[in-house]
Short mmCIF file of C-alpha atoms and ligand atoms in Angstrom, two decimals:
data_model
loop_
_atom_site.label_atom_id
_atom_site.label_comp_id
_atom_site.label_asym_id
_atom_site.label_seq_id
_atom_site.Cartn_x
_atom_site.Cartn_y
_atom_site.Cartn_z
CA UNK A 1 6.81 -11.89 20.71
CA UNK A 2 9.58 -9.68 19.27
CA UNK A 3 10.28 -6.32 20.83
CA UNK A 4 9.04 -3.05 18.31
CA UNK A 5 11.86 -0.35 18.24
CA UNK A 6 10.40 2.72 17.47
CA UNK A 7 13.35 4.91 16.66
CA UNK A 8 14.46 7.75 18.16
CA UNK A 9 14.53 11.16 17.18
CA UNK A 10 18.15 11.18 16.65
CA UNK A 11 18.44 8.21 14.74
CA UNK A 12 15.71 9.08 12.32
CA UNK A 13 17.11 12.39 11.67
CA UNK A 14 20.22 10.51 10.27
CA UNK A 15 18.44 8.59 7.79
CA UNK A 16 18.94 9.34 4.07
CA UNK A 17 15.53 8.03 3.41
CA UNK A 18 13.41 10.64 1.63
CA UNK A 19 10.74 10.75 4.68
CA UNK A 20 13.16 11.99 6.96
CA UNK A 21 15.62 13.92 4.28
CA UNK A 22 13.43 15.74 2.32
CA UNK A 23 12.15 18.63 5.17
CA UNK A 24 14.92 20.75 7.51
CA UNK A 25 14.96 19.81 10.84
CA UNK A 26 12.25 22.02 12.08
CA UNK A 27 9.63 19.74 10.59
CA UNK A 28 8.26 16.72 11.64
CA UNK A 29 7.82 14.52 8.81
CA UNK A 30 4.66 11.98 8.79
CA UNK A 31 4.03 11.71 5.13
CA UNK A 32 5.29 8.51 2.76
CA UNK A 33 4.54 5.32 3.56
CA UNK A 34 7.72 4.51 5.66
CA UNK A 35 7.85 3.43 9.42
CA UNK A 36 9.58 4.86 12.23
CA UNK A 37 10.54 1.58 13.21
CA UNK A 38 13.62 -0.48 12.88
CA UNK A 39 13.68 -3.44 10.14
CA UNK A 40 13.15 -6.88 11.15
CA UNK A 41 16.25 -8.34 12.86
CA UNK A 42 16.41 -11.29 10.77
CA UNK A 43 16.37 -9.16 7.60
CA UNK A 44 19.09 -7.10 9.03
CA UNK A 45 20.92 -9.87 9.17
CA UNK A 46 20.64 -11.84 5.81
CA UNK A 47 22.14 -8.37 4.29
CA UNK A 48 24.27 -8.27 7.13
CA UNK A 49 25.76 -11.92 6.14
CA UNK A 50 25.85 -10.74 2.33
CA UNK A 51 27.71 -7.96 3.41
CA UNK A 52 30.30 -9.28 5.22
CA UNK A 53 31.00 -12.22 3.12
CA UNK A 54 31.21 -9.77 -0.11
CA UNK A 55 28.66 -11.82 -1.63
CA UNK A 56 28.00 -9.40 -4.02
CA UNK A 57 28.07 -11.51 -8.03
CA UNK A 58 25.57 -13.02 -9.61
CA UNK A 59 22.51 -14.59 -7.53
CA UNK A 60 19.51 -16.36 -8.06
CA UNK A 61 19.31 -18.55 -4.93
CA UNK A 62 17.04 -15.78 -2.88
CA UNK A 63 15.21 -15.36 -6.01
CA UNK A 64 14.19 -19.06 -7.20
CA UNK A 65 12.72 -19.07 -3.83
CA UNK A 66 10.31 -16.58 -3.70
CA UNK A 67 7.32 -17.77 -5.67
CA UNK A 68 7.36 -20.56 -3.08
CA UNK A 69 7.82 -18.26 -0.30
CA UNK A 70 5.22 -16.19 -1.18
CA UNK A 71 2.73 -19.07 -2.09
CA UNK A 72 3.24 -20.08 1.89
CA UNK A 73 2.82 -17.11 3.35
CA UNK A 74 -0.27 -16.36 1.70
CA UNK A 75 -1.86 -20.10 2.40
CA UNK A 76 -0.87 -19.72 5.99
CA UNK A 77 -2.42 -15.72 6.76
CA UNK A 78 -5.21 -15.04 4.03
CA UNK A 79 -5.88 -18.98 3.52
CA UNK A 80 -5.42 -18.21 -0.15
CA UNK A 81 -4.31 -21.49 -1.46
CA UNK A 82 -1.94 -21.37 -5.36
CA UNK A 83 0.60 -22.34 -7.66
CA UNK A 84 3.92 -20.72 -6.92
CA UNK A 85 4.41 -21.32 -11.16
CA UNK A 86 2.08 -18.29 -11.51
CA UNK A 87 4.12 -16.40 -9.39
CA UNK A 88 6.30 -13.84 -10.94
CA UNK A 89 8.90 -11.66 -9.63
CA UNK A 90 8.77 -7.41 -10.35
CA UNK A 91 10.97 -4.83 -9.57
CA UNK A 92 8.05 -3.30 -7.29
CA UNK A 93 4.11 -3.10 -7.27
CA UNK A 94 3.69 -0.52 -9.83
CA UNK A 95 6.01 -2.14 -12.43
CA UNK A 96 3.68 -5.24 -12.26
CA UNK A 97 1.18 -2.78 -12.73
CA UNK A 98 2.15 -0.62 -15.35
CA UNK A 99 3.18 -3.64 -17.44
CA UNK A 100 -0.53 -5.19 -17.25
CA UNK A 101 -2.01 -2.38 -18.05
CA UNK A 102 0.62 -1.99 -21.47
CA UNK A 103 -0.02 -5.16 -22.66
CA UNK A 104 -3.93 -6.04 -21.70
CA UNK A 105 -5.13 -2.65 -22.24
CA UNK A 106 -5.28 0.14 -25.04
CA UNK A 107 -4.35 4.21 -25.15
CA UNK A 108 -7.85 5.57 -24.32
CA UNK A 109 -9.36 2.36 -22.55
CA UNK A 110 -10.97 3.62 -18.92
CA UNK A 111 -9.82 2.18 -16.09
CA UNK A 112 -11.69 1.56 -12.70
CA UNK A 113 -9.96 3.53 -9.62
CA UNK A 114 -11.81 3.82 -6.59
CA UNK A 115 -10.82 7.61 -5.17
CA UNK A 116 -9.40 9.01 -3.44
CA UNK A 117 -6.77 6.78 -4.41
CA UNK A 118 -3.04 6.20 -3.71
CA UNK A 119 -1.29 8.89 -6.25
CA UNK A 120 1.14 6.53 -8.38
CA UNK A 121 -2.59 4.72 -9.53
CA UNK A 122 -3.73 7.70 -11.36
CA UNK A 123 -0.19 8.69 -12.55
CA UNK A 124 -0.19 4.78 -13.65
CA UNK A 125 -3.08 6.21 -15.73
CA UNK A 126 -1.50 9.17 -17.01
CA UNK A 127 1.75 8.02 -18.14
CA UNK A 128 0.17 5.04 -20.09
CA UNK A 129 -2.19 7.16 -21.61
CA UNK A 130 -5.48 5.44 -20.00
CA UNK A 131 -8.66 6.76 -19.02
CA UNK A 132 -9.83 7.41 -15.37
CA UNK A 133 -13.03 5.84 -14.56
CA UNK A 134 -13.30 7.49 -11.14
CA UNK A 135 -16.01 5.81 -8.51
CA UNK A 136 -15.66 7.33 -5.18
CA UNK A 137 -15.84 5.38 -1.86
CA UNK A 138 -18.80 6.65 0.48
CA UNK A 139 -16.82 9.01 2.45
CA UNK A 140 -19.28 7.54 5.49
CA UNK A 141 -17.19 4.58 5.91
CA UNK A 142 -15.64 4.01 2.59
CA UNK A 143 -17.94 1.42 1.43
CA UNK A 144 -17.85 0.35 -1.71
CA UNK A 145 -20.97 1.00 -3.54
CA UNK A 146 -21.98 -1.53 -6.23
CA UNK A 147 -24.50 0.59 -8.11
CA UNK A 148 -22.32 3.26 -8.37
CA UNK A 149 -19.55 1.25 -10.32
CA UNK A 150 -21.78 -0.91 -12.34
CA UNK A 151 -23.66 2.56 -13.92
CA UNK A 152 -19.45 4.27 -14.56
CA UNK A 153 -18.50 1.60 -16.67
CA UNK A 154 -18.83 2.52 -20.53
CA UNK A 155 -17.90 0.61 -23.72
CA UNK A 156 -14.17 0.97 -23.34
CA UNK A 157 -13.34 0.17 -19.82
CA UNK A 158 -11.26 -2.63 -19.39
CA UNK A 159 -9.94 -2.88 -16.34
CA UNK A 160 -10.55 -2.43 -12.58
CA UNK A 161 -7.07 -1.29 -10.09
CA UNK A 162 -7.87 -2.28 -6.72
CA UNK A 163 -5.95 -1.31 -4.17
CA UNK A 164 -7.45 -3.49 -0.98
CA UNK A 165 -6.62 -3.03 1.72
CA UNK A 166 -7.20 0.95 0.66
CA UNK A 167 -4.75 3.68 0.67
CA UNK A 168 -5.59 6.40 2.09
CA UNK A 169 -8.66 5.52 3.74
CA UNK A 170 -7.80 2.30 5.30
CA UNK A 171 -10.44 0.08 3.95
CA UNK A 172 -10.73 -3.45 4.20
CA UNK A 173 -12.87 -4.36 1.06
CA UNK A 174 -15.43 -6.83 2.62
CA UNK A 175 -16.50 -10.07 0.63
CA UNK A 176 -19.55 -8.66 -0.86
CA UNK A 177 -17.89 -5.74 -1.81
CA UNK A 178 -15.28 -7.98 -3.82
CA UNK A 179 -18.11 -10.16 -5.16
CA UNK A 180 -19.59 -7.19 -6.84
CA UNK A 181 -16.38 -5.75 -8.30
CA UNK A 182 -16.13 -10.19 -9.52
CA UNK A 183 -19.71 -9.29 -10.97
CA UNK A 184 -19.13 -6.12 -12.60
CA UNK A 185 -15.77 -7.98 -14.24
CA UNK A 186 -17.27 -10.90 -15.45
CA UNK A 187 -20.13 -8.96 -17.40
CA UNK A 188 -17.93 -6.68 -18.97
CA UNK A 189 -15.29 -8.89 -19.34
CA UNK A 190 -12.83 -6.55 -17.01
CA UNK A 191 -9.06 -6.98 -16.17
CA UNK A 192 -8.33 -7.00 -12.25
CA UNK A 193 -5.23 -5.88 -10.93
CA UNK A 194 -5.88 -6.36 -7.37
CA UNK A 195 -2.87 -4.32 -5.32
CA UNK A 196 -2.52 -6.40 -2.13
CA UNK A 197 0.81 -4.88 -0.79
CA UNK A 198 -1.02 -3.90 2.82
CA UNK A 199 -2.73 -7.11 3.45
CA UNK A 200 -0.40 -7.85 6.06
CA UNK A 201 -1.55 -4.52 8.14
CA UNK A 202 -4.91 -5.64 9.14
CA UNK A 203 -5.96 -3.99 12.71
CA UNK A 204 -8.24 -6.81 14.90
CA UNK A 205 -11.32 -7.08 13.94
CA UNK A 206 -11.39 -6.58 9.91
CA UNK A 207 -10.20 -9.61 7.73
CA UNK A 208 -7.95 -9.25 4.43
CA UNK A 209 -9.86 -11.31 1.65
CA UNK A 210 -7.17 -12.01 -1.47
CA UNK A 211 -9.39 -11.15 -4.88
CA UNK A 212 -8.37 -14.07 -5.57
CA UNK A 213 -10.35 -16.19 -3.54
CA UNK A 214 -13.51 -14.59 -4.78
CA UNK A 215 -14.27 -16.99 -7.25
CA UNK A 216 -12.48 -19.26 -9.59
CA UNK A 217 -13.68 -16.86 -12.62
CA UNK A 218 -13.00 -14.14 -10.47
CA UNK A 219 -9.36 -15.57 -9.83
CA UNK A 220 -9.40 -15.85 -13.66
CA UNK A 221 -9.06 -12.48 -14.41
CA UNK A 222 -7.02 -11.18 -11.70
CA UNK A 223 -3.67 -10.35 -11.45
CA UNK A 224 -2.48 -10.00 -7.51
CA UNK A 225 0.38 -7.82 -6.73
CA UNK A 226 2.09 -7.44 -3.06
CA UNK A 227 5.72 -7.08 -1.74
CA UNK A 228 7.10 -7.42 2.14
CA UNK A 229 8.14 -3.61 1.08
CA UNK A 230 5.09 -1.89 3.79
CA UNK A 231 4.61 -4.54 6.13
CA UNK A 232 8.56 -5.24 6.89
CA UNK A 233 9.61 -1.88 6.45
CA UNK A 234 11.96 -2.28 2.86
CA UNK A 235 10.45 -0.19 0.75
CA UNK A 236 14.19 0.89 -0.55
CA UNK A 237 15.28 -2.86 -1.54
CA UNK A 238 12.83 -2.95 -4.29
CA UNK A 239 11.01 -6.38 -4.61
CA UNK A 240 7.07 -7.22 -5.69
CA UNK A 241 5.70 -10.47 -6.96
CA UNK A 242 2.63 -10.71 -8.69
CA UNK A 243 0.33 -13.56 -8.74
CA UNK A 244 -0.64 -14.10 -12.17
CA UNK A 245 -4.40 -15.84 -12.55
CA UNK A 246 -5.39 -14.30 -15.95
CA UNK A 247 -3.74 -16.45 -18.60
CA UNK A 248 -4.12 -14.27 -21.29
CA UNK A 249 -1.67 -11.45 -19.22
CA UNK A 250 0.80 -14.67 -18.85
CA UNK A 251 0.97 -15.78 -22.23
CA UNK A 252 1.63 -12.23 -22.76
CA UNK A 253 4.63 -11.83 -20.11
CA UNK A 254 5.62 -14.80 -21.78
CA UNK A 255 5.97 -13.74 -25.35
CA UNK A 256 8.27 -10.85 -23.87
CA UNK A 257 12.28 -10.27 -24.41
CA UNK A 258 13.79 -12.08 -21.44
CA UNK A 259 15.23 -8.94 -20.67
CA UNK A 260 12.48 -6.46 -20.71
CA UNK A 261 11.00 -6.56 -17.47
CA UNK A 262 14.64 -6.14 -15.90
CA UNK A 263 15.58 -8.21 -12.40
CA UNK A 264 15.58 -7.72 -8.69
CA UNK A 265 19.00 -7.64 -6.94
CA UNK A 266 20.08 -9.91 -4.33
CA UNK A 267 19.59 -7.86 -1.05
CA UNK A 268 15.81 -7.48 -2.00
CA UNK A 269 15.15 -10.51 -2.56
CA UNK A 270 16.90 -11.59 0.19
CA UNK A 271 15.14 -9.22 2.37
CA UNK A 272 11.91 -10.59 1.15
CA UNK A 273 12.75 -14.05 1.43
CA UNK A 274 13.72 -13.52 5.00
CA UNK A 275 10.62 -11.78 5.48
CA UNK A 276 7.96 -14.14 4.13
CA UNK A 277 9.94 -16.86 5.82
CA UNK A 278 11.02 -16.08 9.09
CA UNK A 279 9.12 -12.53 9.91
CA UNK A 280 6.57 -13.52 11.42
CA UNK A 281 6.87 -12.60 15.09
CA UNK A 282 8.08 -8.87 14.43
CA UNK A 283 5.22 -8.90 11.97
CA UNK A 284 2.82 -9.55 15.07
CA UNK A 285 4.37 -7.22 17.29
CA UNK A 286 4.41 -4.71 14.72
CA UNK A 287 1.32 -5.08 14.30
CA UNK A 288 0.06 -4.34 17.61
CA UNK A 289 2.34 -1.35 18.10
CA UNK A 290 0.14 0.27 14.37
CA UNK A 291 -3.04 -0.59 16.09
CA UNK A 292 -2.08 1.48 19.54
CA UNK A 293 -1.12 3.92 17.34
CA UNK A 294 -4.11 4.09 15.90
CA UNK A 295 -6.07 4.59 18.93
CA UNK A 296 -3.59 6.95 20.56
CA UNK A 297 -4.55 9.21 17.08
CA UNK A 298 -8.24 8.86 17.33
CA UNK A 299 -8.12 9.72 21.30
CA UNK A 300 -5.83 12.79 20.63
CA UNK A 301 -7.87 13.80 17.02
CA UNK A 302 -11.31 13.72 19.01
CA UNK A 303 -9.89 15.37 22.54
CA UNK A 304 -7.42 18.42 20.26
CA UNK A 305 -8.91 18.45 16.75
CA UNK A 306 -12.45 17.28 17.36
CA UNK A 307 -13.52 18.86 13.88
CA UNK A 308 -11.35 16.76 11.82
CA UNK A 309 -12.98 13.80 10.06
CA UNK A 310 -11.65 10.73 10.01
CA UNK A 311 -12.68 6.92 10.07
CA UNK A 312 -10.20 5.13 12.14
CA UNK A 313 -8.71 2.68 9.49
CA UNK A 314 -9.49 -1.06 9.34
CA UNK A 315 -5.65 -1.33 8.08
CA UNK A 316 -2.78 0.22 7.26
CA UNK A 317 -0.70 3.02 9.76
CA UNK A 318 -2.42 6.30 6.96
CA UNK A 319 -5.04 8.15 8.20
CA UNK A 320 -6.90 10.18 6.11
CA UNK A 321 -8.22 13.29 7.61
CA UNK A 322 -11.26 15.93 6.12
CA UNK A 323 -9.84 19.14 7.36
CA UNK A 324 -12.28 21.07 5.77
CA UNK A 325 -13.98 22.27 8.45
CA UNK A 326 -10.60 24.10 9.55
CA UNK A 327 -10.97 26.16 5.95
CA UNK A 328 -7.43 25.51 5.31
CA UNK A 329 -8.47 25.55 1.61
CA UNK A 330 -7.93 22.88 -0.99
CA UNK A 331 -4.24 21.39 -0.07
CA UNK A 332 -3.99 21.72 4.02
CA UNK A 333 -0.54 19.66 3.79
CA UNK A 334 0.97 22.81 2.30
CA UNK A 335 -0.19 25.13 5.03
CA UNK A 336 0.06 22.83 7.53
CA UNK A 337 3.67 22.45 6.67
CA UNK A 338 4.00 26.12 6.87
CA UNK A 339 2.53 27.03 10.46
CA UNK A 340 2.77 23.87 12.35
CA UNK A 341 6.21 21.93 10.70
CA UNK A 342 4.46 18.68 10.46
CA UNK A 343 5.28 17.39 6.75
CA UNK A 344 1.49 15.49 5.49
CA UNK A 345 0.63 13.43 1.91
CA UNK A 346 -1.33 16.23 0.17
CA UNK A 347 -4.69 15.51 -0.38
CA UNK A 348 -5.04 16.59 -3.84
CA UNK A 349 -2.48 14.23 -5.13
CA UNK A 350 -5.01 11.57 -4.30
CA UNK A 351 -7.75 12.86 -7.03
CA UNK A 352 -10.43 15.32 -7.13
CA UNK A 353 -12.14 13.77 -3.76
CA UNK A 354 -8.97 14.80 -1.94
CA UNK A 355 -9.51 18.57 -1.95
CA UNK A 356 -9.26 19.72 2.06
CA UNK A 357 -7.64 16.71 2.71
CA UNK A 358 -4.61 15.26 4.28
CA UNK A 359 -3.02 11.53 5.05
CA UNK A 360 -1.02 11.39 8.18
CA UNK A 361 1.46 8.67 8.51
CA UNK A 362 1.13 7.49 11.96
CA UNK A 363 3.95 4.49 11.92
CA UNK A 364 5.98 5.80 14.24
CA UNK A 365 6.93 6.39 18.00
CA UNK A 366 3.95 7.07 21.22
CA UNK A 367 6.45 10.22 21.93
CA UNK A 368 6.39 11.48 17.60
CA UNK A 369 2.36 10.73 17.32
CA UNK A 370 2.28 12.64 20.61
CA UNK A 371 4.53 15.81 19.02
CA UNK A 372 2.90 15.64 15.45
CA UNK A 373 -0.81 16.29 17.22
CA UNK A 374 0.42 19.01 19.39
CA UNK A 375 1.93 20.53 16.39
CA UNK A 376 -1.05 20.35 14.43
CA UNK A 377 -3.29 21.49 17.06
CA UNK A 378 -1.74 24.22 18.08
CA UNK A 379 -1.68 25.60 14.75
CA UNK A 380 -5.14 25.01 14.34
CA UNK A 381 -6.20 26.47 17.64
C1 LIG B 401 -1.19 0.85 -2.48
C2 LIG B 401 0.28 0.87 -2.69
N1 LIG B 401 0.79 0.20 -3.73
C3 LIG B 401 2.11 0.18 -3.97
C4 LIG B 401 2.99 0.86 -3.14
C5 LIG B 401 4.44 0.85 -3.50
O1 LIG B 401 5.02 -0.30 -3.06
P1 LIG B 401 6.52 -0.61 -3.55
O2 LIG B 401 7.31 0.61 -3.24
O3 LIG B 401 6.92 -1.80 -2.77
O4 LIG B 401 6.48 -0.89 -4.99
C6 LIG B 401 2.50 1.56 -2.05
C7 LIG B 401 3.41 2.32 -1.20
O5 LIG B 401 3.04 3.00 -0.27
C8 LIG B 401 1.11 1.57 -1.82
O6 LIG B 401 0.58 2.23 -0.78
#
């Protein structure tokens, strides 16, 4: 298996990503969704290659190649079996997103988001001038509940934005869950737009289920998005394809300008390529290193901070911690930021249900995790 290189200190500091940029360098940052880890060698070097043979005009090889690419890599890890022709490539996840929900649905139609919720869903919302049709996860566990999103639907909802495996809270949507969200879509004749970009963090024990392979009506109305951007560490090269199983959204992407929906570059596709193709291993070992991490936060959270809640994820590297009980009123990131110099995802920005709460980004080093939770505890002491 291929080494993990958590990076050091130094290194990371260097970075001009906005994780590491954005705060001085008093604060530890463990906020967006980036790892602390170095990219997959043999991405490094397909954009290693491309730069040193100036292979910088125009480029479709990398591209041509990814429907098939990504039609593999999901038969061979979620056993989701389809046709790389309804594969399309998008600039990233939410530009797949945005555009379904312009063309299938109307200013004013409600929109299924189960909260607390990544924050670009409900600005997805906003900016296209749809309704929220908020149903909150059980905080005991995140469960979906099934009653409580068949009695929020109302005359104008038309469309349900999964995001499974669930940022922040980690969730792996179980079958039944998914069957019911099928069930609630097929009586009101619901959109899906099934965001599947962390499948490929699943900790042992919980299994990633594609919407997809629900049901053939269920696969019907979906459209699947994902990108190699979280699990490979690329979220900069900008690359998402969407799986598209609703044919009335692809005769719509059809009628479109050729133009409209703009086109990758070459390094990000070439990135992804390389990922879906030969990533594999560092996937694995990657892998492993999240899940340690995981564990080395729940041992530290339960021995420091035993008053924070928090549900050790089923995926992802976010934890999402309740620090109410510490009554650093309704945004702790911001406080937390100001006494102990650890940089958090505020908790508000993930909806109403995020009040007191804070996601911790915990893709990084043994010696960092170790540093953030010292930080944190000693300011809440
Ligand atoms: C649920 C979810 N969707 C989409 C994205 C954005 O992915 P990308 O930057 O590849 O478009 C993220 C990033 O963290 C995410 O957590």
């Amino acid at each position: 298996m291929a080494a993990v290189e958590p990076l050091d200190i130094d290194h990371l500091r260097h970075l001009s990503g906005i994780k590491w940029s954005r705060y001085g360098p008093d604060v530890l940052p463990a906020w967006v969704a980036d790892m602390d880890i170095a990219p997959p060698p043999v991405v490094v070097e397909v954009l290693q290659q491309l730069v040193s043979r100036g292979d910088f005009g125009y480029n479709r090889q990398a591209l041509l190649q990814l429907p098939d690419a990504f039609a593999r890599w999901q038969s061979d890890r979620h056993r989701w079996v389809i046709d790389p022709a309804d594969v399309r490539v998008f600039c990233d996840v939410l530009h797949a997103i945005d555009t379904a929900l312009w063309l299938l649905t109307g200013p004013g139609d409600g929109v299924v988001l189960f909260t607390p919720i990544y924050p670009p869903f409900l600005n997805a919302l906003s900016t296209t001038g749809r309704r929220l049709i908020d149903v909150p996860l059980d905080p005991d566990g995140w469960r979906l509940d099934p009653d409580r999103l068949a009695a929020a639907i109302d005359d104008s909802t038309r469309a349900i934005l999964l995001c499974n495996p669930h940022n922040p809270t980690g969730r792996v949507f179980d079958e039944s869950e998914l069957a019911a969200i099928a069930r609630v879509a097929e009586e009101h004749d619901l959109l899906i737009l099934s965001d599947e970009v962390w499948a490929d963090l699943v900790h042992p024990g919980a299994t990633h289920r594609p919407m997809g392979t629900i049901s053939p009506e269920a696969a019907a109305r979906t459209l699947t998005i994902s990108a190699a951007s979280k699990a490979f560490n690329l979220a900069g090269l900008r690359c998402a394809v969407a799986h598209v199983g609703h044919a009335g959204l692809a005769a719509r992407l059809a009628e479109l300008p050729a133009h409209l929906l703009g086109a990758v570059g070459t390094p990000g596709a070439e990135a992804t390529l390389a990922a879906w193709t030969a990533g594999a291993p560092w996937l694995e070992a990657v892998r492993g290193h999240l899940t340690e991490r995981r564990d080395q936060l729940a041992r530290r959270l339960a021995a420091d901070l035993p008053a924070v809640g928090f549900v050790p994820p089923e995926a992802t590297y976010l934890a999402w911690l309740d620090l109410r009980p510490y009554g650093l009123g309704d945004n702790p990131a911001e406080i937390l930021l100001d006494k102990a110099s650890v940089a958090l995802s505020a908790g508000p920005d993930f909806g109403v249900h995020g009040l007191g709460h804070a996601r911790f980004n915990f893709a990084t080093s043994a010696i960092i995790l170790d540093q953030l939770v010292d930080r944190l505890a000693a300011a809440l002491a």
